[in-house]
Coordinates of C-alpha atoms in Angstrom, one line a residue:
Chain A
M151 CA -34.8 155.3 15.3
A152 CA -34.4 157.8 12.5
S153 CA -33.9 161.4 13.2
E154 CA -37.0 162.9 11.7
A155 CA -35.4 165.8 9.2
D156 CA -34.3 162.7 6.8
G157 CA -37.6 162.6 5.5
T158 CA -36.7 163.4 1.4
G159 CA -40.8 164.1 0.6
G160 CA -42.5 161.3 -1.1
A161 CA -42.4 161.4 -5.3
G162 CA -45.6 163.5 -5.0
G163 CA -47.4 161.5 -2.7
Y164 CA -48.6 159.5 -0.9
T165 CA -51.8 157.1 1.0
A166 CA -52.5 157.5 5.0
R167 CA -51.8 154.2 6.1
E168 CA -49.0 154.1 3.5
M169 CA -47.3 156.9 5.8
M170 CA -47.9 154.4 9.1
V171 CA -46.0 152.1 7.6
S172 CA -43.0 154.2 7.4
A173 CA -43.5 155.2 10.7
A174 CA -44.4 151.8 11.9
A175 CA -41.2 150.8 10.2
R176 CA -38.7 153.3 11.7
E177 CA -40.1 151.6 15.0
I178 CA -38.0 149.1 14.6
E179 CA -34.0 149.0 15.6
D180 CA -31.6 147.3 13.6
G181 CA -30.3 144.1 15.5
D182 CA -34.2 144.2 16.6
T183 CA -36.0 140.4 17.1
A184 CA -39.6 142.2 16.4
F185 CA -42.9 139.5 17.1
V186 CA -45.2 141.4 13.4
G187 CA -48.4 139.1 13.6
M188 CA -51.1 140.5 10.3
R189 CA -51.5 143.6 8.3
L190 CA -49.9 146.9 8.3
P191 CA -46.9 145.4 10.9
L192 CA -45.7 142.4 8.5
I193 CA -45.0 145.6 5.5
A194 CA -43.4 147.0 8.0
F195 CA -40.7 145.3 9.4
Q196 CA -40.5 144.7 5.7
V197 CA -39.5 147.8 5.3
A198 CA -37.3 148.2 8.2
V199 CA -35.3 144.9 7.3
S200 CA -34.6 146.0 3.5
T201 CA -33.3 149.8 4.9
H202 CA -32.0 150.5 8.1
A203 CA -32.3 147.4 9.8
P204 CA -31.5 144.6 7.9
N205 CA -30.2 142.6 11.5
A206 CA -33.5 142.5 12.3
M207 CA -35.5 139.4 12.7
S208 CA -39.3 138.8 12.2
V209 CA -40.9 136.2 14.6
F210 CA -44.9 135.3 13.8
E211 CA -47.6 133.4 16.4
S212 CA -47.9 130.9 13.9
G213 CA -44.2 129.4 14.3
V214 CA -42.6 131.4 11.3
V215 CA -39.2 133.0 11.8
R216 CA -37.8 135.4 8.9
D217 CA -34.7 137.3 8.3
D218 CA -35.6 139.2 4.9
P219 CA -38.9 139.8 2.9
A220 CA -41.0 137.4 1.4
D221 CA -41.0 137.0 -2.3
G222 CA -44.3 137.7 -3.0
F223 CA -47.6 139.7 -1.2
L224 CA -49.1 138.5 2.3
H225 CA -51.5 138.2 2.8
T226 CA -51.3 136.2 6.3
M227 CA -48.4 135.4 8.3
C228 CA -48.8 131.6 7.0
D229 CA -48.7 131.9 2.5
L230 CA -46.9 130.6 1.6
P231 CA -44.2 133.3 0.4
N232 CA -44.1 134.0 3.9
L233 CA -43.0 130.4 4.3
D234 CA -40.4 129.8 1.7
R235 CA -37.4 130.4 2.2
A236 CA -37.9 131.2 6.3
V237 CA -34.8 130.8 8.2
S238 CA -37.4 128.6 11.0
T239 CA -40.8 127.5 10.4
T240 CA -41.4 126.0 14.1
G241 CA -44.8 126.3 16.1
M242 CA -46.1 128.6 18.8
L243 CA -44.9 127.4 21.5
D244 CA -41.6 128.2 20.3
V245 CA -42.0 131.9 19.6
M246 CA -44.7 132.1 22.0
G247 CA -41.7 131.3 24.5
R248 CA -39.2 133.6 23.2
L249 CA -41.6 136.4 23.7
A250 CA -42.5 134.7 27.6
R251 CA -38.4 134.8 28.0
G252 CA -38.4 138.3 27.3
D253 CA -36.3 137.6 23.9
I254 CA -38.9 140.2 22.2
D255 CA -37.5 143.5 21.4
V256 CA -40.4 144.8 19.7
G257 CA -44.0 144.0 19.0
F258 CA -46.4 145.2 16.8
L259 CA -50.2 145.9 17.8
G260 CA -53.7 147.0 16.3
G261 CA -56.7 147.9 18.3
A262 CA -60.7 148.9 17.9
E263 CA -60.5 150.9 20.7
I264 CA -57.4 152.8 23.0
D265 CA -57.8 154.9 25.9
R266 CA -56.0 156.9 27.6
Y267 CA -53.1 154.4 29.0
G268 CA -52.5 152.9 25.6
N269 CA -54.6 149.9 27.0
L270 CA -56.2 148.2 23.7
N271 CA -59.8 146.0 22.9
T272 CA -60.2 143.4 20.5
T273 CA -63.3 142.1 22.4
R274 CA -66.1 143.6 22.4
V275 CA -67.4 147.2 21.5
H276 CA -70.8 149.0 22.2
A277 CA -72.5 151.3 18.7
G278 CA -75.3 152.8 21.5
D279 CA -77.2 149.6 23.5
R280 CA -76.0 146.9 21.0
E281 CA -72.9 144.8 21.6
I282 CA -70.8 143.8 18.5
R283 CA -68.6 141.6 19.3
L284 CA -65.3 141.8 17.3
P285 CA -62.8 138.9 16.9
G286 CA -60.5 138.4 19.8
S287 CA -57.2 138.5 21.1
G288 CA -55.2 136.5 18.8
G289 CA -51.8 137.0 20.3
A290 CA -51.9 140.3 20.9
C291 CA -52.8 139.8 24.6
D292 CA -49.4 138.0 25.0
I293 CA -47.7 140.6 23.3
A294 CA -48.9 143.2 24.8
C295 CA -47.8 141.6 28.1
M296 CA -44.2 140.0 27.2
S297 CA -43.1 142.3 24.7
D298 CA -39.9 144.5 26.0
R299 CA -42.1 147.6 23.9
T300 CA -45.0 147.6 21.7
V301 CA -46.0 150.2 18.7
I302 CA -49.5 150.3 18.0
L303 CA -51.0 150.7 15.0
M304 CA -54.7 153.0 14.3
A305 CA -56.9 153.9 11.4
H306 CA -57.2 158.0 13.0
E307 CA -61.2 157.7 13.7
P308 CA -62.2 159.4 17.0
R309 CA -64.8 156.7 18.1
R310 CA -61.5 154.2 18.6
F311 CA -59.6 157.0 21.6
V312 CA -62.0 156.3 24.9
E313 CA -61.5 157.2 28.7
R314 CA -61.6 153.9 29.1
V315 CA -61.9 150.6 26.9
E316 CA -64.5 148.1 27.9
Y317 CA -62.9 145.5 27.7
V318 CA -58.5 144.9 28.3
T319 CA -58.0 142.5 25.5
S320 CA -54.0 143.7 25.6
P321 CA -52.7 145.6 28.2
G322 CA -51.1 148.8 27.8
H323 CA -49.6 151.2 31.0
G324 CA -53.1 150.1 33.1
E325 CA -53.8 152.9 35.2
G326 CA -50.9 154.7 34.4
G327 CA -47.4 155.2 36.6
D328 CA -46.4 152.0 37.8
W329 CA -49.0 149.8 36.6
R330 CA -47.3 147.5 34.9
E331 CA -45.0 147.0 37.5
E332 CA -47.1 146.5 40.7
Q333 CA -49.3 144.2 38.3
S334 CA -46.5 142.0 38.1
V335 CA -46.8 142.3 33.8
P336 CA -43.2 141.4 32.8
G337 CA -42.5 143.7 29.5
G338 CA -42.4 147.0 28.9
G339 CA -44.9 147.6 27.6
P340 CA -46.4 150.9 24.5
S341 CA -43.9 153.2 23.4
A342 CA -45.5 154.2 20.3
L343 CA -49.0 154.8 19.1
V344 CA -48.4 155.5 15.1
T345 CA -52.5 156.5 13.5
S346 CA -53.3 158.0 9.8
K347 CA -52.5 161.7 11.3
A348 CA -49.7 161.4 13.8
T349 CA -47.6 159.8 16.2
F350 CA -47.9 159.5 20.1
G351 CA -44.9 158.2 22.8
F352 CA -45.9 157.4 26.1
D353 CA -44.5 159.6 29.2
D354 CA -45.6 158.0 33.0
G355 CA -48.0 155.7 31.1
E356 CA -50.2 158.4 29.4
L357 CA -50.8 158.4 26.2
Y358 CA -48.9 162.5 24.5
L359 CA -48.8 163.9 21.2
R360 CA -45.7 163.4 19.4
T361 CA -45.5 164.5 15.9
V362 CA -48.7 165.3 13.5
H363 CA -48.7 164.4 9.4
P364 CA -47.4 166.4 7.1
G365 CA -51.1 168.7 6.3
E366 CA -52.1 167.7 10.1
D367 CA -53.3 170.5 12.8
A368 CA -52.1 169.0 15.9
D369 CA -55.1 170.7 18.5
A370 CA -57.8 169.0 15.3
V371 CA -55.4 166.3 16.1
A372 CA -56.1 166.1 20.2
A373 CA -60.1 167.0 19.6
D374 CA -60.2 163.7 18.7
F375 CA -60.0 162.4 22.3
P376 CA -62.0 162.5 24.9
W377 CA -59.7 163.6 26.9
D378 CA -57.4 166.9 27.5
L379 CA -54.5 164.7 25.5
R380 CA -50.9 165.9 26.9
T381 CA -48.5 166.6 24.1
R382 CA -44.7 166.8 23.3
E383 CA -44.3 170.0 24.7
D384 CA -46.7 168.6 28.6
V385 CA -43.3 166.1 28.2
T386 CA -40.5 167.7 26.4
G387 CA -40.6 171.1 26.7
D388 CA -40.3 170.7 22.7
P389 CA -43.1 171.8 20.4
V390 CA -45.9 169.2 18.8
G391 CA -43.0 168.2 15.5
E392 CA -43.7 166.8 11.7
T393 CA -43.2 163.5 11.3
A394 CA -41.2 162.5 8.0
E395 CA -42.6 161.7 4.8
P396 CA -42.0 158.3 3.8
T397 CA -39.0 158.7 1.9
D398 CA -39.0 157.5 -2.2
E399 CA -36.4 154.2 -1.0
A400 CA -39.5 153.3 1.6
L401 CA -42.4 154.5 -0.4
S402 CA -41.7 152.2 -3.2
L403 CA -40.9 149.0 -0.8
V404 CA -44.5 149.2 0.3
R405 CA -46.0 149.8 -3.7
E406 CA -43.4 146.3 -3.9
F407 CA -44.5 144.8 -1.2
D408 CA -48.8 145.7 -1.5
P409 CA -48.9 146.3 -5.4
D410 CA -52.1 146.3 -5.5
G411 CA -52.7 147.8 -2.6
F412 CA -54.6 145.6 -0.8
W413 CA -53.5 146.8 2.7
T414 CA -51.9 150.5 2.2
D415 CA -54.5 152.1 -0.2
D416 CA -57.5 154.5 1.4
Chain B
M156 CA -48.2 94.4 9.8
P157 CA -49.7 97.5 11.8
A158 CA -53.2 98.6 11.3
D159 CA -54.2 100.7 8.8
K160 CA -56.3 103.6 9.3
T161 CA -57.3 104.6 6.5
T162 CA -60.9 105.4 5.7
S163 CA -63.1 107.8 4.0
M164 CA -63.9 111.5 5.0
A165 CA -67.3 109.7 6.0
E166 CA -66.6 106.9 7.5
A167 CA -63.8 109.0 9.7
I168 CA -66.2 111.8 10.5
S169 CA -68.8 109.2 11.3
R170 CA -67.0 108.4 15.0
I171 CA -67.8 111.7 16.2
D172 CA -70.2 112.3 18.9
P173 CA -72.5 114.7 19.1
G174 CA -71.2 117.5 21.9
S175 CA -67.6 116.5 21.4
T176 CA -65.0 119.0 21.6
V177 CA -62.8 119.3 18.3
A178 CA -59.6 120.8 18.0
A179 CA -58.8 122.2 14.4
G180 CA -57.0 125.2 12.5
L181 CA -54.1 124.7 14.9
A182 CA -51.6 125.3 12.2
L183 CA -52.7 129.0 12.7
E184 CA -53.6 130.2 8.8
H185 CA -51.9 127.7 7.4
A186 CA -53.0 123.7 6.2
I187 CA -56.3 124.4 8.0
P188 CA -58.6 120.8 7.1
F189 CA -62.2 122.7 5.7
A190 CA -62.5 118.8 4.4
A191 CA -63.1 117.4 7.7
G192 CA -65.1 120.7 8.6
H193 CA -67.2 120.2 6.0
E194 CA -68.0 116.8 6.5
L195 CA -69.0 117.4 9.9
A196 CA -71.2 119.8 8.2
R197 CA -73.0 117.8 6.2
Q198 CA -73.3 115.0 8.4
G199 CA -75.0 117.3 11.1
I200 CA -73.2 116.7 14.2
G201 CA -74.3 119.1 16.7
D202 CA -73.1 121.0 19.8
L203 CA -69.8 120.8 18.8
T204 CA -67.2 122.6 21.6
L205 CA -64.2 123.7 18.9
V206 CA -61.2 124.7 19.8
G207 CA -57.8 126.1 18.2
P208 CA -55.9 129.6 18.2
I209 CA -57.9 130.6 15.4
S210 CA -59.0 128.6 12.4
D211 CA -59.2 131.4 9.9
V212 CA -62.9 130.6 8.7
L213 CA -63.8 126.9 9.9
F214 CA -65.0 128.0 12.9
D215 CA -67.4 130.3 11.8
Q216 CA -68.3 128.0 9.1
L217 CA -69.5 125.2 11.8
V218 CA -71.2 127.7 13.5
G219 CA -72.9 128.9 10.5
A220 CA -73.9 125.4 10.0
G221 CA -75.3 125.3 13.1
V222 CA -73.2 122.5 14.5
A223 CA -71.2 124.8 17.0
S224 CA -72.5 125.5 20.2
R225 CA -69.7 126.9 22.5
V226 CA -66.0 127.9 21.3
R227 CA -62.3 128.1 23.0
A228 CA -60.6 130.4 21.5
A229 CA -58.6 133.5 20.4
W230 CA -59.8 134.7 17.6
A231 CA -62.5 133.8 15.4
G232 CA -63.3 136.1 12.1
N233 CA -62.0 136.1 8.6
V234 CA -58.0 137.1 9.1
S235 CA -58.1 138.8 5.1
A236 CA -61.1 140.7 6.1
G237 CA -61.9 140.9 9.6
S238 CA -65.4 140.2 11.0
G239 CA -66.8 136.3 10.8
Y240 CA -70.1 137.3 10.6
N241 CA -71.5 133.9 11.8
F242 CA -69.5 133.6 14.9
R243 CA -70.6 137.8 15.1
R244 CA -74.1 137.1 14.3
A245 CA -74.3 133.5 16.9
V246 CA -72.2 135.1 19.6
E247 CA -74.8 138.4 19.4
G248 CA -77.6 136.3 19.1
G249 CA -76.6 134.7 22.4
D250 CA -76.6 131.4 20.5
L251 CA -72.7 131.1 21.0
S252 CA -70.4 129.6 24.6
V253 CA -67.4 131.4 24.1
E254 CA -64.0 131.2 26.3
N255 CA -62.0 133.8 25.3
H256 CA -58.0 132.7 25.0
S257 CA -54.9 134.2 23.6
N258 CA -53.0 132.2 21.5
F259 CA -50.3 131.4 23.8
S260 CA -52.7 130.3 26.5
V261 CA -54.8 128.1 24.1
A262 CA -51.1 126.4 23.4
L263 CA -50.4 126.4 27.2
A264 CA -54.0 124.4 27.8
L265 CA -53.0 122.0 24.9
Q266 CA -50.0 121.7 26.5
A267 CA -50.7 120.9 30.1
A268 CA -53.5 118.4 28.6
A269 CA -50.1 116.8 26.8
L270 CA -48.3 116.9 29.4
G271 CA -50.9 115.4 31.7
V272 CA -50.7 118.1 34.3
P273 CA -54.3 120.5 35.4
Y274 CA -52.4 123.8 33.9
L275 CA -49.4 125.9 33.2
P276 CA -48.7 128.7 34.7
T277 CA -48.3 131.7 32.8
R278 CA -47.1 135.8 33.1
S279 CA -48.7 136.3 30.0
L280 CA -52.5 137.7 30.2
L281 CA -51.5 139.5 33.6
G282 CA -53.5 142.7 33.4
S283 CA -56.0 141.7 30.9
D284 CA -59.7 141.5 31.2
I285 CA -58.5 137.8 29.6
A286 CA -56.8 136.6 33.4
E287 CA -60.3 137.4 34.7
E288 CA -61.8 135.4 32.6
P289 CA -63.4 132.3 34.5
Q290 CA -61.7 129.3 33.2
F291 CA -58.3 130.8 34.5
R292 CA -57.1 131.5 38.3
V293 CA -55.0 134.3 38.6
T294 CA -52.2 133.3 42.3
E295 CA -48.8 133.9 43.4
D296 CA -46.3 131.7 42.1
P297 CA -45.5 129.3 45.0
F298 CA -41.7 129.9 45.1
E299 CA -41.3 133.3 44.6
G300 CA -44.7 135.1 45.2
Q301 CA -44.7 137.3 41.6
R302 CA -48.9 137.0 39.7
I303 CA -49.1 134.1 37.8
V304 CA -52.5 132.9 35.9
Q305 CA -52.9 129.2 35.5
V306 CA -54.1 128.2 32.2
P307 CA -56.7 124.5 33.0
A308 CA -56.3 122.1 30.5
I309 CA -58.0 121.6 27.3
A310 CA -57.9 118.0 26.5
P311 CA -60.0 117.9 23.1
D312 CA -61.6 114.8 21.7
W313 CA -60.7 114.7 19.2
A314 CA -57.9 116.6 17.0
F315 CA -58.0 116.8 13.1
V316 CA -55.1 117.7 11.6
H317 CA -54.5 118.3 8.1
V318 CA -50.6 117.4 6.6
Q319 CA -48.7 116.8 3.2
R320 CA -47.8 112.7 3.5
A321 CA -48.6 110.0 6.3
A322 CA -48.8 106.3 6.1
P323 CA -51.7 104.0 6.3
T324 CA -50.7 103.6 9.7
G325 CA -51.2 107.0 10.8
D326 CA -47.4 107.9 11.3
A327 CA -47.3 111.6 9.6
H328 CA -45.1 114.2 8.3
L329 CA -45.8 117.7 7.7
W330 CA -43.3 120.8 7.2
G331 CA -44.2 124.7 6.8
N332 CA -45.2 126.3 9.9
T333 CA -47.1 124.1 12.7
G334 CA -48.5 126.1 15.5
V335 CA -50.2 124.4 18.2
T336 CA -50.2 121.0 16.1
Y337 CA -47.7 118.7 18.0
Q338 CA -49.7 119.4 21.7
A339 CA -53.1 119.4 20.4
V340 CA -52.2 116.0 19.1
R341 CA -50.8 115.1 22.1
A342 CA -53.6 116.2 24.2
A343 CA -56.6 114.8 22.3
E344 CA -58.1 111.0 22.9
H345 CA -58.3 110.8 19.1
V346 CA -56.7 112.4 16.1
L347 CA -58.1 112.3 12.5
V348 CA -54.9 112.9 10.1
T349 CA -56.5 114.1 6.3
T350 CA -53.4 113.8 3.8
E351 CA -52.2 115.3 0.7
E352 CA -51.0 112.2 -0.4
V353 CA -51.4 108.6 1.4
V354 CA -47.6 107.2 0.9
D355 CA -45.6 104.4 2.2
L356 CA -44.4 103.9 5.6
D357 CA -40.9 103.6 4.0
V358 CA -40.9 107.0 2.5
I359 CA -42.1 108.5 6.4
K360 CA -39.1 106.5 7.5
S361 CA -36.7 107.8 4.9
D362 CA -36.8 111.2 6.8
P363 CA -38.0 110.9 11.1
S364 CA -37.0 114.2 12.2
R365 CA -40.2 114.9 9.5
T366 CA -42.1 112.6 11.9
R367 CA -44.0 114.4 14.5
I368 CA -47.2 112.7 14.9
T369 CA -46.6 108.6 15.0
R370 CA -49.8 106.0 14.7
E371 CA -50.6 105.3 18.9
Q372 CA -51.8 108.7 18.3
V373 CA -54.0 108.4 15.5
D374 CA -57.4 106.6 14.7
A375 CA -58.1 107.7 10.9
V376 CA -55.9 108.5 7.7
V377 CA -58.7 110.1 5.3
E378 CA -57.1 111.1 2.3
A379 CA -57.5 114.1 1.1
P380 CA -56.1 115.8 -1.4
F381 CA -56.5 119.9 -1.6
G382 CA -58.2 119.1 1.7
A383 CA -56.9 122.5 3.3
H384 CA -58.3 125.1 0.5
P385 CA -58.6 127.8 1.1
S386 CA -55.3 127.4 3.3
P387 CA -52.1 127.1 2.0
V388 CA -50.4 124.1 3.0
A389 CA -46.6 124.6 1.8
G390 CA -45.4 123.0 -1.1
R391 CA -48.7 122.2 -2.2
Y392 CA -51.1 125.1 -2.8
N393 CA -51.4 129.1 -2.4
R394 CA -53.7 130.4 -0.3
D395 CA -56.6 131.3 -1.7
N396 CA -57.3 135.0 -1.2
E397 CA -60.3 135.9 -3.2
Y398 CA -62.0 133.0 -1.6
F399 CA -61.7 134.8 1.7
L400 CA -63.2 138.5 0.6
A401 CA -65.8 136.9 -1.5
Y402 CA -67.0 134.9 1.7
A403 CA -66.8 138.3 3.8
D404 CA -69.3 139.6 0.9
A405 CA -71.6 136.8 0.9
T406 CA -72.5 136.1 4.1
R407 CA -72.7 139.7 5.7
D408 CA -76.2 138.3 6.5
A409 CA -77.5 134.6 7.8
D410 CA -79.6 134.4 4.3
G411 CA -76.0 134.7 2.4
F412 CA -74.3 132.0 4.6
D413 CA -77.0 129.1 3.9
A414 CA -77.3 130.1 0.2
W415 CA -72.8 129.7 0.4
A416 CA -73.1 127.0 2.5
D417 CA -75.7 125.4 -0.4
E418 CA -73.0 126.0 -3.1
W419 CA -69.1 125.0 -0.8
V420 CA -70.3 122.9 1.4
Y421 CA -73.8 120.6 1.1
G422 CA -74.5 121.1 -2.9
V423 CA -70.6 119.6 -3.7
N424 CA -70.6 115.5 -3.2
G425 CA -66.9 115.1 -1.8
R426 CA -63.9 116.7 -2.5
E427 CA -63.2 116.1 -6.4
E428 CA -66.1 117.7 -7.3
Y429 CA -64.8 120.4 -4.8
R430 CA -62.1 121.2 -6.5
E431 CA -63.6 121.3 -9.4
K432 CA -65.7 124.3 -9.0
V433 CA -62.1 126.1 -7.8
E434 CA -61.1 127.9 -10.9
R435 CA -58.4 130.0 -9.5
D436 CA -54.5 128.1 -9.7
L437 CA -53.1 127.7 -6.9
S438 CA -50.4 126.1 -7.3
V439 CA -47.1 126.5 -5.9
Q440 CA -44.9 128.4 -9.2
E441 CA -41.7 128.5 -7.3
P442 CA -41.1 125.3 -5.6
T443 CA -38.3 125.3 -2.9
T444 CA -36.3 122.2 -3.0
A445 CA -35.0 121.1 0.3
A446 CA -31.4 120.3 0.3
E447 CA -31.0 116.5 0.7
V448 CA -31.2 115.2 3.8
T449 CA -29.0 111.8 5.1
Y450 CA -29.1 109.4 7.6
G451 CA -27.7 105.8 7.4
K452 CA -25.0 104.0 9.5

């Protein structure tokens, strides 16, 4: 992972989502095989492979395997630019088989709700008495169960942070501690959460505040959580840091891959 | 002479009984058989169970058209815009039963049926509430005692597959990503192939490694150029992204969906008329031609 000192500052401003993409890209290490999925992680992979992770590979549950950015804007993983000049266009059992065997280093996830232990809900939520049906898992549950580590991207909205998710679509660290091992969940679980205001790690399965994005206040970020959020200070003794800004190179790549800001405008 | 299985879309769809289980959207966002789905809606073949990983908006449209009573899927919505409003309304109103899956559990359920076994085990789903859904069993692996999830087979009555080219026999070429297409074809009792183009069998036989669907698995072949619009088809046309956004805007309430369906489904007399309604140029601008492949003896 890049150090936090290498941020050179944006070219006079960037959106919160561009910041998320940039932070997510740094979670991909050179040589990783990444299970990418849709939306912001798609762009994050393209930024990572264009910068610090030229040997990273991406796989998509539709069956696409790529080693470079698509030459064209993507709404979905199956848009023709993502299929064109891919390394392989195969099927789901092929790529999910790699995941099941433990060959995926990092998987990306989103969620409507996240709880203290990184469990995610994309199936159903309540607004007062009314139940709202969400689209469901897609490949998220599989990625959450079986990737060596997962990185979660979410808009920073207090209603999304709950003590316990109503439905565990994609398991994180369950109830914390050795829960995954006890439940025989094969992969390593969430290693990071990136929101539009901060980045978080997990310690003993529990979420903690790692860095806040420039201009954000750590106490205010922590106050958005309905439990007493731990911080890096509690875990390592180092105070909460500031997230490195997107480099000029990363920003220009984000804008190349998403020229109209469809995914990355706020 | 092998049987010629070509027929019209209307005739092929008329073979499907109400109450059938139909698998579609098997290559995920790619090559979704929208033309076949819209004909299901026009013929009002009801009480369907829909099976697939995600389907993009096809399942939402069939739910809105009132022909589906059950969905067995990993995800139902609109990939560009998020929610599928018909799906949401039907679930929240108690009009649609949903069996929640992950993508992998859909793939395994179809693969189990394709192999003729009652279930396949996986270590996915463990620790999730999906594993607790009634269709699954969490048990111990009899060899090493680890917890596993048993995914029961799903054998659809019909699988709908859209391909680039097929012979009248049903032997078909498809390329680009394929998702769970082959598993569903082998799992299903009947298969409808809709194709951009009907070609001579010689064309199919010139590249047998690209043939993964063969005639004995196929019931009907329908020539349906542009039959996957608004989804993309490798080498043929791009995804119509604007359509997905406009569809989301137009279908936020039930009346909006009805007006949309009157225009795009019920008000269209066949796919040629449909094609004329789409004004955007979705054609492939920079084709990539594969290196030549040689067989022979």
